[in-house]
Every structure is written in C-alpha cells, then in structure tokens.
XYZ file of C-alpha atoms in Angstrom:
99
model
C -33.615 -75.616 -32.961
C -31.370 -74.444 -30.090
C -31.022 -75.211 -26.574
C -29.215 -73.269 -24.254
C -27.916 -75.270 -20.954
C -27.180 -72.479 -17.770
C -25.532 -73.942 -15.106
C -25.544 -71.813 -12.015
C -23.578 -72.398 -8.254
C -26.495 -71.008 -5.820
C -24.979 -69.359 -2.224
C -25.498 -71.439 0.739
C -28.770 -71.189 2.015
C -30.857 -69.082 -0.268
C -31.927 -71.935 -2.873
C -35.771 -71.877 -1.849
C -35.989 -68.095 -2.661
C -33.865 -68.073 -6.025
C -36.038 -70.957 -6.914
C -39.310 -68.730 -5.997
C -37.887 -65.903 -8.029
C -36.466 -67.758 -10.914
C -40.273 -69.739 -10.705
C -42.039 -66.522 -10.729
C -40.312 -63.893 -12.722
C -37.656 -66.107 -15.161
C -39.609 -68.760 -16.941
C -43.096 -66.187 -16.777
C -40.475 -63.972 -18.902
C -38.287 -66.403 -20.969
C -41.901 -68.166 -22.076
C -43.001 -64.698 -23.173
C -40.360 -64.037 -25.492
C -41.111 -67.318 -27.327
C -38.589 -69.938 -24.917
C -39.648 -73.453 -23.554
C -37.776 -74.069 -20.539
C -37.254 -77.687 -21.019
C -36.516 -78.766 -17.323
C -34.737 -77.861 -14.085
C -32.348 -79.833 -12.277
C -30.458 -79.722 -8.544
C -28.007 -81.507 -6.689
C -28.828 -83.287 -3.192
C -27.260 -80.165 -1.756
C -29.600 -78.020 -3.462
C -26.303 -76.001 -4.084
C -26.059 -76.420 -7.816
C -29.101 -75.408 -10.336
C -28.661 -76.603 -14.152
C -32.015 -76.181 -16.639
C -32.209 -75.913 -20.321
C -34.067 -73.727 -22.497
C -34.777 -74.243 -26.286
C -36.336 -71.761 -29.424
C -35.276 -70.868 -33.118
C -32.789 -68.526 -33.630
C -31.620 -68.801 -29.884
C -28.966 -66.011 -29.611
C -31.191 -63.182 -31.093
C -33.812 -64.177 -28.936
C -31.442 -63.774 -26.256
C -30.477 -60.941 -27.213
C -33.996 -59.620 -27.293
C -35.303 -60.784 -23.985
C -31.546 -59.355 -21.986
C -32.541 -55.809 -23.879
C -35.843 -55.817 -22.861
C -37.324 -53.365 -20.418
C -39.152 -56.358 -18.482
C -35.929 -57.879 -18.346
C -34.427 -54.815 -16.666
C -37.252 -54.173 -14.868
C -36.747 -57.488 -12.315
C -35.336 -56.095 -9.696
C -33.855 -57.259 -7.280
C -31.688 -59.152 -9.897
C -31.903 -63.183 -9.642
C -27.981 -63.190 -10.097
C -27.190 -61.698 -6.463
C -28.158 -65.225 -5.718
C -25.597 -67.004 -7.449
C -21.481 -67.533 -7.311
C -20.919 -68.890 -10.763
C -22.958 -68.653 -14.080
C -22.422 -70.624 -17.014
C -23.955 -71.187 -20.017
C -23.503 -73.616 -23.223
C -25.022 -73.008 -26.449
C -26.299 -76.175 -27.852
C -27.990 -78.022 -30.938
C -29.686 -81.670 -30.989
C -28.070 -84.306 -32.625
C -30.663 -87.154 -34.094
C -30.541 -90.311 -32.184
C -30.293 -93.948 -33.814
C -33.889 -95.705 -34.169
C -34.550 -98.421 -31.740
C -34.746 -101.439 -34.026
C-alpha cells in the first residue's frame, strides 16, 4: 500500500469555500478511482490543509485520475484557492508490537 501526503497553503478568506469544493468534488472522485482518503487536518488559522490518500499502485492510479475526463471537467479548478501544493509519496513501516 502506498500513501500520499498532500500539504496545501490555502489563500486567506477562502478556506470554507475550498473545503466545500474539496468535499463535494475531490473526495468522491478520488474514491471512484479506488483511493482511500485516510484523513484531513488543518491548523488553527485555517491557512494550511493537509490530507492523506492511500492506494495500491498509487502512481499509476494517480496518473489515470489526473488524465480522466472527470478530473478535467472539475471547473473551476480547486487549485485556484491554493498558494502552495506539496505532495510526498510514502510507504508504511511496520510498527513494533506492544509487549
């Protein structure tokens, strides 16, 4: 299983609009393409938004997602609310057992 950490800076004053669009459009479409949304977080100023996705064969699925007509048809583009987008592909490390 691969995970992707997505870390955004949200423009001042548009956080609620961004979250509404993300929840209504991005989350269902990611799920349609087989991704699991592991969680989402923000800071107290609501200027930073971090979320994590997972899926087997993440990179190939991500290319398919971005090349899809469904993703291209999301207008206006949600990225207009962001000043920074960082993504990091991660792999899980087994945790030690509690004794």
